[in-house]
CSV table of N, CA and C in Angstrom, one decimal:
chain,number,residue,atom,x,y,z
A,1,MET,N,19.7,-11.8,-6.7
A,1,MET,CA,20.2,-12.1,-5.3
A,1,MET,C,18.6,-11.6,-4.8
A,2,ASN,N,18.4,-11.8,-3.7
A,2,ASN,CA,16.9,-12.1,-3.0
A,2,ASN,C,17.2,-11.2,-1.7
A,3,HIS,N,16.8,-10.0,-2.0
A,3,HIS,CA,17.1,-8.4,-0.5
A,3,HIS,C,16.4,-9.3,0.2
A,4,GLN,N,15.6,-10.3,1.3
A,4,GLN,CA,14.0,-10.6,2.2
A,4,GLN,C,15.2,-10.3,3.6
A,5,PRO,N,14.3,-10.0,4.0
A,5,PRO,CA,14.9,-10.2,5.5
A,5,PRO,C,14.2,-12.2,6.6
A,6,THR,N,15.9,-11.7,7.2
A,6,THR,CA,15.9,-13.0,8.1
A,6,THR,C,15.5,-13.1,8.7
A,7,SER,N,15.1,-14.4,9.4
A,7,SER,CA,14.3,-14.2,10.4
A,7,SER,C,14.7,-13.4,11.6
A,8,GLU,N,16.1,-13.4,11.7
A,8,GLU,CA,17.2,-12.5,12.8
A,8,GLU,C,16.4,-11.0,12.4
A,9,LYS,N,16.5,-10.7,11.0
A,9,LYS,CA,15.6,-9.1,10.8
A,9,LYS,C,14.1,-8.8,10.9
A,10,ARG,N,13.4,-10.0,11.5
A,10,ARG,CA,12.2,-9.7,11.3
A,10,ARG,C,12.1,-9.9,12.9
A,11,HIS,N,13.0,-10.6,13.5
A,11,HIS,CA,12.3,-10.8,14.9
A,11,HIS,C,13.3,-9.0,15.2
A,12,ASP,N,14.3,-8.1,14.7
A,12,ASP,CA,14.7,-6.8,15.0
A,12,ASP,C,13.3,-6.4,14.9
A,13,LEU,N,12.6,-6.1,13.9
A,13,LEU,CA,11.6,-5.3,13.6
A,13,LEU,C,10.6,-5.7,14.4
A,14,SER,N,10.2,-6.7,14.6
A,14,SER,CA,9.5,-6.7,15.9
A,14,SER,C,9.9,-5.9,17.3
A,15,ARG,N,10.8,-6.4,17.8
A,15,ARG,CA,11.3,-5.6,19.0
A,15,ARG,C,11.3,-3.6,18.6
A,16,ALA,N,11.6,-3.5,17.7
A,16,ALA,CA,11.8,-2.1,17.5
A,16,ALA,C,10.9,-0.9,17.9
A,17,PRO,N,11.4,-0.2,18.5
A,17,PRO,CA,10.7,1.0,19.3
A,17,PRO,C,9.4,1.9,18.2
A,18,GLN,N,8.2,1.7,19.0
A,18,GLN,CA,7.3,2.2,18.0
A,18,GLN,C,7.5,3.8,18.1
A,19,GLN,N,7.4,4.1,16.7
A,19,GLN,CA,6.8,5.3,16.4
A,19,GLN,C,6.2,6.1,16.0
A,20,SER,N,5.1,7.0,16.4
A,20,SER,CA,3.8,7.3,15.6
A,20,SER,C,4.0,8.9,14.9
A,21,LEU,N,3.8,9.2,13.9
A,21,LEU,CA,4.0,10.3,12.9
A,21,LEU,C,1.9,11.0,12.9
A,22,GLN,N,2.3,12.3,13.7
A,22,GLN,CA,0.5,12.5,13.6
A,22,GLN,C,1.0,14.2,12.5
A,23,TYR,N,-0.5,14.7,12.2
A,23,TYR,CA,0.0,15.3,10.9
A,23,TYR,C,-1.3,16.3,11.9
A,24,ARG,N,-0.7,17.7,11.7
A,24,ARG,CA,-1.4,18.8,12.3
A,24,ARG,C,-2.7,19.2,10.7
A,25,PRO,N,-3.8,19.7,10.9
A,25,PRO,CA,-4.6,20.3,10.3
A,25,PRO,C,-3.8,20.4,8.9
A,26,GLY,N,-3.6,20.3,7.8
A,26,GLY,CA,-3.4,20.9,6.1
A,26,GLY,C,-2.1,20.5,6.0
A,27,GLN,N,-1.7,20.1,7.0
A,27,GLN,CA,0.2,19.3,6.8
A,27,GLN,C,0.1,17.4,5.7
A,28,LEU,N,-1.0,17.4,5.8
A,28,LEU,CA,-1.7,15.7,5.1
A,28,LEU,C,-2.3,16.0,3.8
A,29,HIS,N,-1.9,15.9,2.5
A,29,HIS,CA,-2.5,16.2,1.9
A,29,HIS,C,-2.8,14.7,1.2
A,30,PRO,N,-3.9,14.5,1.0
A,30,PRO,CA,-5.2,13.7,0.1
A,30,PRO,C,-4.5,13.0,-0.7
A,31,TYR,N,-4.2,11.9,-1.1
A,31,TYR,CA,-3.9,11.5,-2.9
A,31,TYR,C,-4.7,12.1,-3.6
A,32,LEU,N,-6.2,11.7,-3.0
A,32,LEU,CA,-7.1,12.1,-5.1
A,32,LEU,C,-7.8,13.6,-4.2
A,33,PRO,N,-7.1,14.6,-5.2
A,33,PRO,CA,-8.1,15.7,-4.6
A,33,PRO,C,-10.1,15.3,-4.3
A,34,GLY,N,-10.8,16.3,-3.5
A,34,GLY,CA,-12.2,15.9,-3.2
A,34,GLY,C,-12.3,14.6,-2.6
A,35,GLY,N,-13.0,14.0,-2.2
A,35,GLY,CA,-13.6,12.6,-2.6
A,35,GLY,C,-13.3,11.6,-3.2
A,36,ILE,N,-13.9,10.5,-2.6
A,36,ILE,CA,-13.6,9.2,-3.2
A,36,ILE,C,-14.8,8.8,-4.1
A,37,PRO,N,-15.0,8.6,-4.9
A,37,PRO,CA,-15.8,7.6,-5.7
A,37,PRO,C,-16.6,6.7,-5.1
A,38,ALA,N,-18.0,6.5,-5.2
A,38,ALA,CA,-18.7,5.1,-4.8
A,38,ALA,C,-18.3,4.0,-6.1
A,39,ASP,N,-18.3,4.2,-6.5
A,39,ASP,CA,-18.0,4.0,-8.2
A,39,ASP,C,-16.9,3.7,-8.6
A,40,SER,N,-16.6,2.1,-8.7
A,40,SER,CA,-15.0,1.5,-9.0
A,40,SER,C,-14.8,2.1,-10.4
A,41,GLY,N,-15.4,2.1,-11.6
A,41,GLY,CA,-14.8,2.3,-12.8
A,41,GLY,C,-14.8,3.9,-12.2
A,42,ASP,N,-15.3,5.5,-11.9
A,42,ASP,CA,-15.0,6.1,-11.2
A,42,ASP,C,-13.9,6.2,-10.6
A,43,LEU,N,-13.4,6.0,-9.4
A,43,LEU,CA,-12.5,6.0,-9.0
A,43,LEU,C,-11.1,5.4,-9.7
A,44,ALA,N,-11.4,4.3,-10.4
A,44,ALA,CA,-10.1,3.6,-11.6
A,44,ALA,C,-9.4,4.9,-12.4
A,45,LYS,N,-10.6,5.6,-13.1
A,45,LYS,CA,-10.3,6.3,-14.1
A,45,LYS,C,-9.2,7.5,-13.7
A,46,LEU,N,-9.4,8.0,-12.2
A,46,LEU,CA,-9.0,8.8,-11.2
A,46,LEU,C,-7.5,8.5,-10.4
A,47,LEU,N,-7.2,7.1,-10.4
A,47,LEU,CA,-6.0,6.5,-10.4
A,47,LEU,C,-5.3,6.2,-11.2
A,48,ALA,N,-5.7,6.0,-12.2
A,48,ALA,CA,-4.9,5.7,-13.8
A,48,ALA,C,-5.6,6.1,-14.9
A,49,PRO,N,-4.9,7.4,-15.6
A,49,PRO,CA,-5.9,7.7,-16.7
A,49,PRO,C,-6.0,6.7,-17.6
A,50,PRO,N,-7.1,6.6,-18.2
A,50,PRO,CA,-7.6,5.3,-19.3
A,50,PRO,C,-7.2,5.9,-20.6
A,51,LYS,N,-6.7,7.0,-20.9
A,51,LYS,CA,-5.3,7.0,-22.0
A,51,LYS,C,-4.2,6.2,-22.1
A,52,LEU,N,-4.0,5.6,-21.0
A,52,LEU,CA,-3.1,5.1,-20.4
A,52,LEU,C,-3.2,3.2,-21.0
A,53,VAL,N,-4.5,2.8,-20.4
A,53,VAL,CA,-5.2,1.2,-20.6
A,53,VAL,C,-4.0,0.4,-21.7
A,54,ASP,N,-3.7,1.5,-22.6
A,54,ASP,CA,-3.2,0.2,-23.2
A,54,ASP,C,-1.7,0.2,-23.3
A,55,GLU,N,-1.1,1.1,-22.1
A,55,GLU,CA,0.9,1.0,-21.8
A,55,GLU,C,0.6,-0.2,-20.7
A,56,PRO,N,2.3,-0.9,-20.9
A,56,PRO,CA,2.1,-1.6,-20.3
A,56,PRO,C,3.0,-1.7,-19.1
A,57,ALA,N,2.9,0.2,-18.4
A,57,ALA,CA,2.7,0.5,-17.5
A,57,ALA,C,1.4,0.1,-16.5
A,58,TYR,N,0.3,0.7,-17.4
A,58,TYR,CA,-0.6,0.6,-17.0
A,58,TYR,C,-1.5,-0.2,-15.4
A,59,PRO,N,-1.4,-1.7,-15.4
A,59,PRO,CA,-1.8,-2.4,-14.6
A,59,PRO,C,-0.9,-2.3,-13.0
A,60,ARG,N,0.8,-1.9,-13.2
A,60,ARG,CA,1.2,-1.6,-11.9
A,60,ARG,C,0.9,0.0,-11.7
A,61,THR,N,0.4,1.3,-12.5
A,61,THR,CA,0.0,2.5,-12.0
A,61,THR,C,-1.5,2.4,-11.6
A,62,LEU,N,-1.7,1.5,-11.9
A,62,LEU,CA,-3.2,1.2,-11.2
A,62,LEU,C,-3.4,0.6,-9.7
A,63,ALA,N,-2.6,-0.9,-9.7
A,63,ALA,CA,-2.1,-1.0,-8.6
A,63,ALA,C,-1.2,-0.6,-7.5
A,64,GLY,N,-0.6,0.7,-8.0
A,64,GLY,CA,0.0,1.5,-7.2
A,64,GLY,C,-1.3,2.7,-6.5
A,65,GLY,N,-1.6,2.8,-7.3
A,65,GLY,CA,-2.9,4.3,-6.8
A,65,GLY,C,-3.5,3.7,-6.2
A,66,VAL,N,-4.1,1.8,-6.1
A,66,VAL,CA,-4.8,1.7,-4.2
A,66,VAL,C,-3.5,1.5,-3.4
A,67,VAL,N,-2.9,1.5,-3.9
A,67,VAL,CA,-1.9,1.6,-2.5
A,67,VAL,C,-1.3,3.2,-2.0
A,68,GLY,N,-2.2,4.0,-3.2
A,68,GLY,CA,-1.2,5.5,-2.6
A,68,GLY,C,-2.5,5.7,-1.7
A,69,LEU,N,-4.2,5.4,-2.6
A,69,LEU,CA,-5.3,5.7,-1.7
A,69,LEU,C,-4.5,5.4,-0.2
A,70,ALA,N,-5.0,4.2,-0.2
A,70,ALA,CA,-5.1,3.3,0.9
A,70,ALA,C,-4.1,4.2,2.2
A,71,THR,N,-2.8,4.2,1.8
A,71,THR,CA,-2.0,4.6,2.5
A,71,THR,C,-2.5,6.4,3.0
A,72,SER,N,-3.0,7.0,2.5
A,72,SER,CA,-2.9,8.6,2.3
A,72,SER,C,-4.2,8.8,2.6
A,73,HIS,N,-5.0,7.7,3.2
A,73,HIS,CA,-6.7,8.5,3.4
A,73,HIS,C,-7.0,7.0,4.3
A,74,HIS,N,-7.8,7.2,5.4
A,74,HIS,CA,-8.5,6.3,6.2
A,74,HIS,C,-9.9,6.3,5.5
A,75,LEU,N,-9.7,4.8,4.5
A,75,LEU,CA,-10.9,4.6,4.0
A,75,LEU,C,-12.3,3.8,5.2
A,76,ASP,N,-13.6,4.0,4.8
A,76,ASP,CA,-14.5,2.9,5.5
A,76,ASP,C,-14.9,1.9,4.6
A,77,PRO,N,-15.3,1.5,5.4
A,77,PRO,CA,-15.7,0.1,4.5
A,77,PRO,C,-16.4,0.0,3.5
A,78,GLN,N,-16.7,0.6,3.1
A,78,GLN,CA,-17.8,1.2,1.6
A,78,GLN,C,-16.3,1.3,0.9
A,79,GLN,N,-15.6,2.3,0.8
A,79,GLN,CA,-14.7,2.5,0.6
A,79,GLN,C,-13.5,1.6,-0.1
A,80,ARG,N,-12.8,1.0,1.3
A,80,ARG,CA,-12.2,0.0,0.9
A,80,ARG,C,-12.6,-1.0,0.3
A,81,ALA,N,-14.2,-1.5,-0.5
A,81,ALA,CA,-14.3,-2.2,-0.6
A,81,ALA,C,-14.3,-1.4,-2.2
A,82,THR,N,-14.8,-0.6,-2.9
A,82,THR,CA,-14.2,0.3,-4.2
A,82,THR,C,-13.1,0.0,-4.4
A,83,THR,N,-12.0,-0.3,-3.5
A,83,THR,CA,-10.7,0.1,-3.7
A,83,THR,C,-11.0,-1.5,-4.6
A,84,LEU,N,-10.8,-2.9,-3.9
A,84,LEU,CA,-10.7,-3.7,-3.7
A,84,LEU,C,-11.8,-4.1,-5.2
A,85,ARG,N,-12.9,-3.5,-5.3
A,85,ARG,CA,-13.5,-3.4,-6.9
A,85,ARG,C,-12.1,-3.1,-8.1
A,86,VAL,N,-11.7,-2.2,-7.5
A,86,VAL,CA,-10.7,-1.4,-8.5
A,86,VAL,C,-9.3,-2.3,-9.2
A,87,LEU,N,-8.8,-2.8,-7.8
A,87,LEU,CA,-8.2,-4.0,-7.7
A,87,LEU,C,-8.6,-5.4,-8.5
A,88,ALA,N,-9.8,-5.4,-8.6
A,88,ALA,CA,-10.4,-7.2,-9.5
A,88,ALA,C,-10.5,-6.1,-11.4
A,89,THR,N,-10.1,-5.1,-11.0
A,89,THR,CA,-10.2,-4.7,-12.7
A,89,THR,C,-8.7,-5.0,-12.8
A,90,VAL,N,-7.8,-4.6,-12.3
A,90,VAL,CA,-6.1,-4.4,-12.8
A,90,VAL,C,-6.0,-6.0,-14.5
A,91,PRO,N,-5.5,-5.6,-15.2
A,91,PRO,CA,-4.9,-6.1,-16.0
A,91,PRO,C,-4.4,-7.4,-15.6
A,92,HIS,N,-4.6,-8.3,-15.7
A,92,HIS,CA,-3.2,-9.3,-15.0
A,92,HIS,C,-2.5,-9.6,-13.5
A,93,ILE,N,-4.1,-9.0,-12.8
A,93,ILE,CA,-4.2,-9.7,-11.5
A,93,ILE,C,-3.9,-10.5,-11.4
A,94,THR,N,-3.0,-11.3,-10.6
A,94,THR,CA,-3.4,-12.9,-9.9
A,94,THR,C,-3.7,-12.9,-8.5
A,95,TYR,N,-4.4,-13.8,-7.9
A,95,TYR,CA,-4.1,-14.4,-6.6
A,95,TYR,C,-3.0,-15.4,-6.4
A,96,GLN,N,-2.3,-14.8,-4.9
A,96,GLN,CA,-1.2,-15.7,-5.2
A,96,GLN,C,-1.3,-16.4,-4.1
A,97,GLY,N,-2.4,-16.3,-3.0
A,97,GLY,CA,-3.4,-17.5,-2.3
A,97,GLY,C,-3.1,-16.4,-0.5
A,98,THR,N,-2.6,-17.6,0.0
A,98,THR,CA,-2.4,-16.7,1.3
A,98,THR,C,-1.1,-16.3,1.8
A,99,THR,N,-0.6,-15.3,2.6
A,99,THR,CA,1.0,-14.9,2.8
A,99,THR,C,1.0,-14.4,4.2
A,100,THR,N,2.0,-14.2,4.9
A,100,THR,CA,2.3,-13.3,5.7
A,100,THR,C,3.1,-12.1,5.8
A,101,ASP,N,2.8,-10.9,6.0
A,101,ASP,CA,3.6,-9.4,6.1
A,101,ASP,C,5.1,-10.0,6.6
A,102,LEU,N,5.4,-8.4,6.7
A,102,LEU,CA,7.3,-8.6,7.5
A,102,LEU,C,6.6,-8.6,9.0
A,103,ALA,N,5.5,-8.1,9.3
A,103,ALA,CA,4.9,-8.4,10.7
A,103,ALA,C,4.3,-9.9,11.0
A,104,GLY,N,3.8,-10.5,10.6
A,104,GLY,CA,3.7,-12.0,10.7
A,104,GLY,C,2.0,-12.1,10.6
A,105,ARG,N,1.1,-11.0,10.0
A,105,ARG,CA,0.2,-11.2,9.8
A,105,ARG,C,-0.1,-12.0,8.7
A,106,PRO,N,-1.2,-12.5,9.2
A,106,PRO,CA,-1.6,-13.4,7.7
A,106,PRO,C,-2.8,-12.6,6.5
A,107,GLY,N,-2.4,-12.8,5.2
A,107,GLY,CA,-3.4,-12.2,4.4
A,107,GLY,C,-3.7,-12.2,3.3
A,108,LEU,N,-3.8,-12.2,2.1
A,108,LEU,CA,-4.4,-12.4,0.9
A,108,LEU,C,-3.1,-11.6,-0.2
A,109,ALA,N,-2.9,-12.8,-0.7
A,109,ALA,CA,-1.5,-11.9,-1.7
A,109,ALA,C,-2.2,-11.8,-3.5
A,110,PHE,N,-2.3,-10.2,-3.6
A,110,PHE,CA,-2.6,-10.4,-5.4
A,110,PHE,C,-1.1,-9.9,-5.8
A,111,GLN,N,-1.2,-10.3,-6.7
A,111,GLN,CA,0.6,-9.7,-7.6
A,111,GLN,C,0.3,-9.5,-8.7
A,112,VAL,N,0.8,-8.3,-9.7
A,112,VAL,CA,0.9,-7.4,-11.0
A,112,VAL,C,2.0,-7.6,-11.2
A,113,VAL,N,2.3,-8.3,-12.9
A,113,VAL,CA,3.7,-8.2,-12.8
A,113,VAL,C,3.3,-7.4,-14.7
A,114,ALA,N,3.8,-6.6,-14.7
A,114,ALA,CA,3.5,-5.3,-15.7
A,114,ALA,C,5.4,-4.5,-15.4
A,115,ASP,N,5.5,-4.8,-16.8
A,115,ASP,CA,7.0,-3.4,-17.3
A,115,ASP,C,7.8,-3.2,-15.8
A,116,GLY,N,8.2,-4.6,-16.2
A,116,GLY,CA,9.6,-4.8,-15.8
A,116,GLY,C,9.8,-5.2,-14.1
A,117,SER,N,8.3,-5.1,-13.9
A,117,SER,CA,8.2,-5.2,-12.1
A,117,SER,C,6.9,-5.8,-11.6
A,118,THR,N,7.0,-6.7,-10.3
A,118,THR,CA,5.7,-7.1,-9.8
A,118,THR,C,5.7,-6.6,-8.3
A,119,SER,N,4.8,-6.4,-8.4
A,119,SER,CA,4.2,-5.5,-7.2
A,119,SER,C,3.1,-6.7,-6.6
A,120,THR,N,3.3,-6.9,-5.0
A,120,THR,CA,2.4,-8.0,-4.6
A,120,THR,C,1.6,-6.6,-3.2
A,121,LEU,N,0.2,-7.0,-3.1
A,121,LEU,CA,-0.8,-6.5,-2.4
A,121,LEU,C,-0.9,-7.6,-1.5
A,122,VAL,N,-1.2,-7.3,-0.2
A,122,VAL,CA,-1.7,-8.0,0.7
A,122,VAL,C,-2.5,-7.6,1.4
A,123,ILE,N,-3.3,-8.2,1.3
A,123,ILE,CA,-4.8,-8.0,1.9
A,123,ILE,C,-5.3,-8.9,2.9
A,124,ASP,N,-5.7,-8.1,4.5
A,124,ASP,CA,-6.7,-9.0,5.5
A,124,ASP,C,-7.6,-8.8,5.1
A,125,PRO,N,-8.1,-10.7,5.0
A,125,PRO,CA,-9.0,-11.1,4.7
A,125,PRO,C,-10.0,-11.0,5.3
A,126,ALA,N,-9.9,-10.5,7.0
A,126,ALA,CA,-11.4,-9.9,7.9
A,126,ALA,C,-12.4,-8.7,7.2
A,127,THR,N,-10.8,-7.6,7.1
A,127,THR,CA,-11.4,-6.0,6.6
A,127,THR,C,-10.9,-5.4,5.4
A,128,GLY,N,-10.7,-6.3,4.7
A,128,GLY,CA,-10.6,-5.7,3.6
A,128,GLY,C,-9.1,-4.7,3.2
A,129,GLU,N,-8.5,-4.4,4.5
A,129,GLU,CA,-7.6,-3.2,4.7
A,129,GLU,C,-6.3,-4.1,4.2
A,130,LEU,N,-5.5,-3.2,3.1
A,130,LEU,CA,-4.4,-3.1,2.6
A,130,LEU,C,-3.3,-3.2,4.6
A,131,LEU,N,-2.6,-4.6,4.1
A,131,LEU,CA,-1.3,-5.0,5.7
A,131,LEU,C,-0.3,-4.4,4.5
A,132,ALA,N,0.2,-4.8,3.4
A,132,ALA,CA,1.3,-4.2,3.0
A,132,ALA,C,0.9,-4.2,1.3
A,133,ALA,N,2.8,-3.7,1.1
A,133,ALA,CA,2.8,-3.8,-0.6
A,133,ALA,C,3.7,-3.5,-0.6
A,134,LYS,N,4.7,-4.5,-1.8
A,134,LYS,CA,6.2,-4.8,-2.6
A,134,LYS,C,6.1,-4.5,-3.7
A,135,GLU,N,7.3,-4.1,-4.7
A,135,GLU,CA,7.6,-4.0,-5.6
A,135,GLU,C,8.8,-4.5,-5.4
A,136,TRP,N,8.9,-5.5,-6.9
A,136,TRP,CA,9.6,-5.9,-6.8
A,136,TRP,C,10.4,-5.3,-8.7
A,137,ILE,N,11.8,-5.4,-8.6
A,137,ILE,CA,12.0,-5.1,-9.6
A,137,ILE,C,12.8,-6.6,-10.8
A,138,ASP,N,11.9,-6.9,-11.7
A,138,ASP,CA,12.4,-7.9,-12.5
A,138,ASP,C,13.7,-8.1,-13.5
A,139,GLY,N,13.9,-7.0,-13.9
A,139,GLY,CA,15.1,-6.6,-14.6
A,139,GLY,C,16.6,-7.3,-14.4
A,140,ARG,N,17.4,-7.2,-15.5
A,140,ARG,CA,18.2,-8.1,-15.5
A,140,ARG,C,19.4,-7.5,-15.6
A,141,ARG,N,19.6,-6.1,-15.0
A,141,ARG,CA,21.2,-5.3,-14.6
A,141,ARG,C,20.6,-5.3,-13.2
A,142,GLN,N,19.7,-5.1,-12.8
A,142,GLN,CA,20.1,-4.8,-11.2
A,142,GLN,C,19.1,-5.4,-10.2
A,143,PRO,N,17.9,-6.4,-10.7
A,143,PRO,CA,16.9,-7.3,-10.2
A,143,PRO,C,17.1,-7.1,-7.9
A,144,GLY,N,15.7,-6.8,-7.8
A,144,GLY,CA,15.8,-6.4,-6.0
A,144,GLY,C,14.8,-6.0,-5.9
A,145,LEU,N,14.5,-5.7,-4.5
A,145,LEU,CA,13.5,-5.0,-4.0
A,145,LEU,C,13.6,-3.4,-4.1
A,146,PHE,N,12.5,-3.5,-4.5
A,146,PHE,CA,12.5,-1.8,-5.2
A,146,PHE,C,11.9,-0.4,-3.6
A,147,SER,N,10.4,-1.6,-3.1
A,147,SER,CA,10.4,-1.1,-2.2
A,147,SER,C,9.3,-2.0,-1.4
A,148,TYR,N,8.9,-1.5,0.0
A,148,TYR,CA,8.1,-2.3,1.0
A,148,TYR,C,7.1,-1.5,2.1
A,149,ILE,N,5.9,-1.2,1.8
A,149,ILE,CA,5.3,-0.6,2.6
A,149,ILE,C,4.8,-1.5,3.4
A,150,LEU,N,4.9,-1.2,4.5
A,150,LEU,CA,4.2,-2.2,5.6
A,150,LEU,C,3.3,-1.3,6.7
A,151,ILE,N,1.8,-1.3,6.6
A,151,ILE,CA,0.6,-0.7,7.5
A,151,ILE,C,0.6,-0.9,8.6
A,152,LEU,N,1.4,-0.9,9.8
A,152,LEU,CA,1.4,-1.7,11.0
A,152,LEU,C,-0.6,-1.3,12.0
A,153,GLU,N,-0.5,0.1,11.4
A,153,GLU,CA,-1.3,1.2,12.4
A,153,GLU,C,-2.0,1.8,11.8
A,154,ARG,N,-3.8,2.4,12.1
A,154,ARG,CA,-4.1,3.5,11.2
A,154,ARG,C,-4.9,3.8,11.9
A,155,GLY,N,-5.7,5.1,12.1
A,155,GLY,CA,-6.5,5.3,12.8
A,155,GLY,C,-6.8,7.3,12.0
A,156,HIS,N,-8.1,7.4,13.0
A,156,HIS,CA,-8.3,8.7,12.4
A,156,HIS,C,-8.9,9.5,14.4
A,157,THR,N,-8.7,11.2,14.3
A,157,THR,CA,-9.3,11.5,15.4
A,157,THR,C,-10.2,12.5,15.3
A,158,SER,N,-11.3,12.8,15.6
A,158,SER,CA,-12.0,13.9,15.6
A,158,SER,C,-12.1,15.4,16.9
A,159,THR,N,-10.8,15.1,17.5
A,159,THR,CA,-10.6,16.3,17.6
A,159,THR,C,-9.5,16.6,16.9
A,160,ASP,N,-9.3,18.1,17.2
A,160,ASP,CA,-8.0,18.7,17.1
A,160,ASP,C,-6.8,18.8,18.1
A,161,HIS,N,-7.1,18.3,18.9
A,161,HIS,CA,-5.5,18.3,20.1
A,161,HIS,C,-4.9,17.6,20.1
A,162,LEU,N,-3.8,17.5,19.8
A,162,LEU,CA,-3.0,16.6,19.4
A,162,LEU,C,-1.4,16.9,20.1
A,163,PRO,N,-0.7,16.1,20.8
A,163,PRO,CA,0.4,16.4,21.5
A,163,PRO,C,1.5,17.5,20.3
A,164,PRO,N,2.3,17.3,21.4
A,164,PRO,CA,3.5,18.2,20.7
A,164,PRO,C,4.3,17.5,19.6
A,165,TYR,N,4.2,18.6,18.3
A,165,TYR,CA,4.6,17.6,17.1
A,165,TYR,C,6.1,17.7,17.0
A,166,THR,N,6.4,16.2,16.9
A,166,THR,CA,8.2,15.9,16.5
A,166,THR,C,8.3,15.7,15.2
A,167,THR,N,9.7,15.8,14.8
A,167,THR,CA,10.4,15.4,13.4
A,167,THR,C,11.2,14.3,13.4
A,168,GLY,N,11.4,14.2,14.6
A,168,GLY,CA,12.4,13.0,14.5
A,168,GLY,C,11.7,12.3,15.2
A,169,ALA,N,13.0,10.7,15.3
A,169,ALA,CA,12.9,9.4,16.4
A,169,ALA,C,13.0,10.1,17.8
A,170,GLU,N,12.3,10.0,18.7
A,170,GLU,CA,12.9,10.0,20.0
A,170,GLU,C,14.2,9.2,20.6
């Protein structure tokens, strides 16, 4: 069964009210402790332990690490380039051509099939930023969409002045 959103659901997504989640200092913990290495080999070792390189899940783990890093850090252009070099080292990663994410933005699709799942990362060709990532479970028992991450906007500020913190939808 293919659980992809219909065109009506995509339209609903575009009309959904925008919500912004802001974190106060100390609330958001980075994906990696310390800085992000400039060397793609060093970064790959932090994202997926080298001792797992021969395991079936290693390609998925490494690609998942790139997604985790992109969703928890505001990466500058050099850091994005390093993460793209890490993606280039993922065993069995394939370029799937151009695609659009659920928000309709064009991107380059890269796919990793490993350990019973298919992960697809959609990268903005102009900036190298991750636009979306999905994981599809390929098993015989219950195949289907496992997760979909859609990054609509990202940013950071140099000020510590934030509006009052809210925990739910307004």
